[in-house]
CSV table of C-alpha atoms and ligand atoms in Angstrom, one decimal:
chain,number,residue,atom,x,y,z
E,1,UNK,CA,72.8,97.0,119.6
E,2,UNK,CA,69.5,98.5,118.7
E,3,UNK,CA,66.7,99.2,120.3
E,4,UNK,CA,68.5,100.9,123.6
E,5,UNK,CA,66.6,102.8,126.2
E,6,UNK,CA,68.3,105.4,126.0
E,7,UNK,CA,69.5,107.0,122.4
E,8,UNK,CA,73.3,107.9,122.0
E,9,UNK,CA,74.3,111.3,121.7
E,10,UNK,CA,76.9,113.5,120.3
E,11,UNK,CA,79.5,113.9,122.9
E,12,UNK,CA,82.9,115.9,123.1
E,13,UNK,CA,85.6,113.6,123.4
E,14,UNK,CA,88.2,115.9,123.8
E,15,UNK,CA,88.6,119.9,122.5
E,16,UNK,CA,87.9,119.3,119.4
E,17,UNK,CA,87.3,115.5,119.0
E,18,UNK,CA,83.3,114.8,118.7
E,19,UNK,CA,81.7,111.4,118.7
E,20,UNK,CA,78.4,111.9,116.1
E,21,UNK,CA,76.5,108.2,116.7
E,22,UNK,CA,74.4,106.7,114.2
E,23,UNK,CA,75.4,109.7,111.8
E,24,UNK,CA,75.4,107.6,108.7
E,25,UNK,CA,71.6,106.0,107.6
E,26,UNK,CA,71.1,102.4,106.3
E,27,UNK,CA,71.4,102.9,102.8
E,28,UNK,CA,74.3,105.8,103.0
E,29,UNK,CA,76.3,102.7,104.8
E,30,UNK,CA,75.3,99.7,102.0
E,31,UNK,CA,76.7,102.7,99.1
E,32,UNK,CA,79.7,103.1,100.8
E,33,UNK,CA,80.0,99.4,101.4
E,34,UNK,CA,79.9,98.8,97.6
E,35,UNK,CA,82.2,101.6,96.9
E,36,UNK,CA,84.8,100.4,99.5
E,37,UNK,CA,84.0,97.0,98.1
E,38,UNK,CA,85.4,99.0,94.3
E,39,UNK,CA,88.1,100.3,95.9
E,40,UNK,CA,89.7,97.4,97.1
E,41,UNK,CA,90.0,95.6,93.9
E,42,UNK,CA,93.5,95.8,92.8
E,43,UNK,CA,95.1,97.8,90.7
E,44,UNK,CA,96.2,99.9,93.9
E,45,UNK,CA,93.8,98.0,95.8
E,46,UNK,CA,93.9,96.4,99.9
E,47,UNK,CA,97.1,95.8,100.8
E,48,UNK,CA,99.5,94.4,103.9
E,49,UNK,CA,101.2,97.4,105.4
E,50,UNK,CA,104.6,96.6,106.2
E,51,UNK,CA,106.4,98.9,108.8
E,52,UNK,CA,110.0,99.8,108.9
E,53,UNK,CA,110.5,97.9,112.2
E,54,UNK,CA,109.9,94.6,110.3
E,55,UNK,CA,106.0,94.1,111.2
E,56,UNK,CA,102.8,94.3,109.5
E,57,UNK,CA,100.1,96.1,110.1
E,58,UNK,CA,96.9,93.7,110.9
E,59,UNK,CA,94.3,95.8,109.6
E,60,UNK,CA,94.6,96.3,105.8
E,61,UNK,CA,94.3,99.1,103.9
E,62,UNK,CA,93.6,101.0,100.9
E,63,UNK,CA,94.2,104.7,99.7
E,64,UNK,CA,92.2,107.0,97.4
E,65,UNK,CA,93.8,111.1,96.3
E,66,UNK,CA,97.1,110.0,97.8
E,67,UNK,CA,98.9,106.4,99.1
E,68,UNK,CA,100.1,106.7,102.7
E,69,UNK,CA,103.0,104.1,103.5
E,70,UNK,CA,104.5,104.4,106.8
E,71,UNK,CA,105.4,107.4,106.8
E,72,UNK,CA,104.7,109.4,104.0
E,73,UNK,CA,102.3,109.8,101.0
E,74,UNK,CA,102.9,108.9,97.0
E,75,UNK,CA,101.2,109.2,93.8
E,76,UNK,CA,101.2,105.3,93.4
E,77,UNK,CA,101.1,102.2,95.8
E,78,UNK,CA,104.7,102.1,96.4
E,79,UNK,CA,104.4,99.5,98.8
E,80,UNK,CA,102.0,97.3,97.0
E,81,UNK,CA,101.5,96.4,93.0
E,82,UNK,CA,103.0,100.4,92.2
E,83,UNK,CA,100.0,101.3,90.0
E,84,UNK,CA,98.4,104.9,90.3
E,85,UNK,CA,96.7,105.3,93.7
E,86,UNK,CA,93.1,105.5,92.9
E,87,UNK,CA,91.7,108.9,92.6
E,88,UNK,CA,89.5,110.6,95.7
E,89,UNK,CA,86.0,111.3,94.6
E,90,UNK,CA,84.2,114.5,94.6
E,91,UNK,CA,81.5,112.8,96.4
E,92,UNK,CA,83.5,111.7,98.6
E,93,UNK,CA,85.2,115.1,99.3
E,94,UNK,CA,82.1,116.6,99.8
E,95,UNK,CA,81.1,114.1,102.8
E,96,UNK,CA,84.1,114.6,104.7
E,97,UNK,CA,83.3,118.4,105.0
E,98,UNK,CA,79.5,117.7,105.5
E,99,UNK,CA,80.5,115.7,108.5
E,100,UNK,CA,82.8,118.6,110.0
E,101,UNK,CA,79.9,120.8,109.6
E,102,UNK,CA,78.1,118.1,111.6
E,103,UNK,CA,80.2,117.5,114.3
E,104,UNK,CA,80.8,121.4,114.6
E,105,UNK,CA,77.3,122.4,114.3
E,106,UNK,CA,76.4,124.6,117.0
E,107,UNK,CA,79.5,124.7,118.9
E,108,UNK,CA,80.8,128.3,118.2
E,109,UNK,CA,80.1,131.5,115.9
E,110,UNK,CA,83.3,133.2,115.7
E,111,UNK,CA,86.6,131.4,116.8
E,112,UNK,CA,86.1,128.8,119.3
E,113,UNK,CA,83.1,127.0,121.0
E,114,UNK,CA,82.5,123.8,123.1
E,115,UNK,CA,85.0,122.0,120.4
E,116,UNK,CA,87.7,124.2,120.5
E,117,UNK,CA,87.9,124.1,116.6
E,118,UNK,CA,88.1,127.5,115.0
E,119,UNK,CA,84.6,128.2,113.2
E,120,UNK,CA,84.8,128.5,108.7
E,121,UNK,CA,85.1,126.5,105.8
E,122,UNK,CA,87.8,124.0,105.4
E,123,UNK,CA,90.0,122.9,102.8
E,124,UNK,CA,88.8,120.1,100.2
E,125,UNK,CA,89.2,116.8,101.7
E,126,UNK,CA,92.0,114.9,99.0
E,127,UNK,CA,92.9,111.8,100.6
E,128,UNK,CA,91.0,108.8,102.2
E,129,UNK,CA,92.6,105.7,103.5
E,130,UNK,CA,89.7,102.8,104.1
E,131,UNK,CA,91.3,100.5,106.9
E,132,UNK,CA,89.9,96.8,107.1
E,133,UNK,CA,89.6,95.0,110.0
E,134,UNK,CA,88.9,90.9,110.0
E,135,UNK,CA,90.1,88.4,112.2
E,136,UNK,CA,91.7,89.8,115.5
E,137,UNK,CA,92.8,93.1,113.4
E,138,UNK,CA,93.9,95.6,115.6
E,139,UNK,CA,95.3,99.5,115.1
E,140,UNK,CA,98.1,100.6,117.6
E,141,UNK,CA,98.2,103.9,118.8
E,142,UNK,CA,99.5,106.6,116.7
E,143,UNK,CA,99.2,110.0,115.3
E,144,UNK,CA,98.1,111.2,111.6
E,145,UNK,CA,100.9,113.6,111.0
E,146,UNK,CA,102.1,113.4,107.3
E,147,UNK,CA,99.5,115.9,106.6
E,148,UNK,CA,100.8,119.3,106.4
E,149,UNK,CA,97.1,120.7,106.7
E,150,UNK,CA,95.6,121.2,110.1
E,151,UNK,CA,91.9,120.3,108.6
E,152,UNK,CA,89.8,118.2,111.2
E,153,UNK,CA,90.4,114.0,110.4
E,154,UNK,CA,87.1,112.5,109.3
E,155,UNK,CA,86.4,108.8,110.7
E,156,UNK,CA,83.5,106.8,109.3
E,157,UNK,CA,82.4,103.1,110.1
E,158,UNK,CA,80.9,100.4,109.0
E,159,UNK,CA,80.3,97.1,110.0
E,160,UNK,CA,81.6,95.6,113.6
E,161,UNK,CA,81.8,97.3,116.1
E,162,UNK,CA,85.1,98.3,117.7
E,163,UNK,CA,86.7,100.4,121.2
E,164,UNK,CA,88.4,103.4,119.7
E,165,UNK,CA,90.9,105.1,121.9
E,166,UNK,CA,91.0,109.0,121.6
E,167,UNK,CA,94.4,110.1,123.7
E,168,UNK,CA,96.4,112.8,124.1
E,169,UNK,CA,98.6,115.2,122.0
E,170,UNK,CA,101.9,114.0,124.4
E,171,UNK,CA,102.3,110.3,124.7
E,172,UNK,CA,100.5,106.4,123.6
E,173,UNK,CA,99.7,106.4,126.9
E,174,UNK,CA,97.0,108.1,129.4
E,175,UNK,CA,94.9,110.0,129.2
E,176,UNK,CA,92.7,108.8,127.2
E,177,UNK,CA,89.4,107.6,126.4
E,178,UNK,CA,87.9,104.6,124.6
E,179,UNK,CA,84.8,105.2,123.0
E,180,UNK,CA,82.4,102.2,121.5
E,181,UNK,CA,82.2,103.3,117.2
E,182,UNK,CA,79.5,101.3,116.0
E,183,UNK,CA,78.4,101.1,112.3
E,184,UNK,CA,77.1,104.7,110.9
E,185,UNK,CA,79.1,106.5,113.4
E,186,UNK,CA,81.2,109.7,112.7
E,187,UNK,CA,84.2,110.9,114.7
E,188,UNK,CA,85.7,114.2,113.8
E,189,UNK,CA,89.1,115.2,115.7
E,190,UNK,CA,90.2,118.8,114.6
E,191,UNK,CA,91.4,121.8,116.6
E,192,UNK,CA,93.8,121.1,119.5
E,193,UNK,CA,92.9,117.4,119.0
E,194,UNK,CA,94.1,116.9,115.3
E,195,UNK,CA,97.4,115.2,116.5
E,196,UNK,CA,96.0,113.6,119.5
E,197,UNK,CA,97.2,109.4,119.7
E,198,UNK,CA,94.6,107.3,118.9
E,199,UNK,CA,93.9,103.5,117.9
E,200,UNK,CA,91.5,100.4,117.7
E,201,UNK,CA,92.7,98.1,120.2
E,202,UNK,CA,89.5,95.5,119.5
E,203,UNK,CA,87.0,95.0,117.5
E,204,UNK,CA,83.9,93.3,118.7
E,205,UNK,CA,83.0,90.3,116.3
E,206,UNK,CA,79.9,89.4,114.7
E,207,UNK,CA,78.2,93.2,115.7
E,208,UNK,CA,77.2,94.3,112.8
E,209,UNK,CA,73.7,95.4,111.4
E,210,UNK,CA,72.3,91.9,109.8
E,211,UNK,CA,71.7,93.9,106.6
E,212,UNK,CA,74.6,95.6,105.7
E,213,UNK,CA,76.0,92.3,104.3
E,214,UNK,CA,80.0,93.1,106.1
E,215,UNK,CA,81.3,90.6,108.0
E,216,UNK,CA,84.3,93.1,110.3
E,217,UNK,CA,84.6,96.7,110.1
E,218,UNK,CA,85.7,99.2,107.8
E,219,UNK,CA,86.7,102.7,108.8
E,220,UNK,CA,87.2,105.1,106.4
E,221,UNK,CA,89.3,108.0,107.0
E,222,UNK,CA,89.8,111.2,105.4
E,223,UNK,CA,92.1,113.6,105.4
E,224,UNK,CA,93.1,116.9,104.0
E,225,UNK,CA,97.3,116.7,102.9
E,226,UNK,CA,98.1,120.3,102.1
E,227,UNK,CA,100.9,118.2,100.3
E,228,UNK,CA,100.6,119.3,96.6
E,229,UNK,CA,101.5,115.9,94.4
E,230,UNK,CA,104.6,114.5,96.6
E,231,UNK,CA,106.7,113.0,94.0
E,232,UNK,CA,107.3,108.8,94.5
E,233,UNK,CA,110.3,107.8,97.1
E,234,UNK,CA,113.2,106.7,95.1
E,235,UNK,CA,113.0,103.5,97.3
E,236,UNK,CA,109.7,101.0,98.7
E,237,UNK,CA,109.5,102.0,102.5
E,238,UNK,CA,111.0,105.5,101.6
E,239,UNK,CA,114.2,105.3,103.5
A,1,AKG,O1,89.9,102.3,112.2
A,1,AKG,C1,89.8,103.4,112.8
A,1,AKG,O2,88.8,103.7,113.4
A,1,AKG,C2,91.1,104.3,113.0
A,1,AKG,C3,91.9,104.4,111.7
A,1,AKG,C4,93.1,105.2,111.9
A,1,AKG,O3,93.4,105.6,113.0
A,1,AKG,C5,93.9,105.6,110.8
A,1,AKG,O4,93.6,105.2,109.6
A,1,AKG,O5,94.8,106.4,111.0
């Protein structure tokens, strides 16, 4: 994995989706391996996501700021132990809009450049879900759209490898683009891209730096809700 002859670079996905390799150093990733590592432990810790349809979702999941469940947010992990979702830290907060400003950087001064993505300050980032992928976990293609904000989705990961397909705004299905996110890497989609389909049809097993210490990936995800403190659903899968 290291070691290539030719570096990676940032590259535009798609108006407003950027690809930022190797954006997160060596120690950055082993903090935010011990925080995830935190964050997991219950209360409102990883979980099995059930969806309406019956299934479960392979990779599983915590939340921090606000609990997603398929398909809404709640104060509390209504679809695991029901305890307080864990709060979003300011640290946190502040990394998700450092890495807009580094996926942006350079692409436009006032409205649009090479991302598409309107140029100014965003609003705070509130909610992070960290998605955990062992085994043959996998992540179907879908849209983040239980955010009323239009703020840019920030993607981190750590540990494996995995092909992350970036699609369209229309349809699961093509066009779209798989691009390999490797441990450290940053993806950003804002702009016209925010509710582009998108998924992890595979992760590549036993990828990961030697000494990070994570065996599969983590992605963590941030998001800004624009949702105020939705109150909890009268019912587990909100229906
Ligand atoms: O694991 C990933 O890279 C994608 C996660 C994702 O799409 C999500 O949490 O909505």
């Amino acid at each position: 994995m290291d070691g290539e002859l030719f570096p990676r670079e940032r590259t535009l996905i798609a108006p407003g989706a950027v690809h930022v390799p190797d954006w997160l150093g060596p120690q950055r990733q082993r903090e935010l391996l011990a925080a995830c590592r935190e964050w997991a432990r219950p209360p409102a810790g990883l979980r099995t996501v059930s969806t309406p349809g019956g299934g479960t979702m392979t990779a599983r999941q915590v939340c921090l700021g606000l609990h997603w469940y398929p398909y809404a947010y709640a104060r509390t992990a209504v679809d695991g132990d029901g305890a307080p979702v864990k709060p979003m830290p300011g640290w946190l907060a502040e990394l998700g809009r450092d890495a807009v400003a580094a996926a942006y950087a350079g692409t436009g001064d006032a409205g649009t450049g090479d991302a598409g993505v309107p140029a100014g300050p965003c609003e705070a980032y509130d909610i992070a879900l960290i998605n955990f992928y062992d085994g043959d976990a996998r992540m179907g293609m879908h849209r983040d759209a239980e955010e009323r904000s239009a703020a840019p989705v920030v993607s981190l990961s750590l540990g494996d490898a995995c092909v992350f397909r970036f699609g369209n705004t229309a349809s699961r299905g093509h066009p779209y683009r798989d691009v390999e996110l490797r441990s450290g890497d940053l993806f950003v989609f804002g702009g016209p891209s925010r509710r582009a389909y998108h998924g992890v049809p595979r992760v590549l097993p036993g990828t990961a730096p030697p000494t990070l210490g994570l065996t599969g990936r983590l992605n963590i995800t941030l998001r800004v809700g624009g949702l105020g403190q939705p109150p909890a659903p009268a019912t587990p899968d909100g229906h």
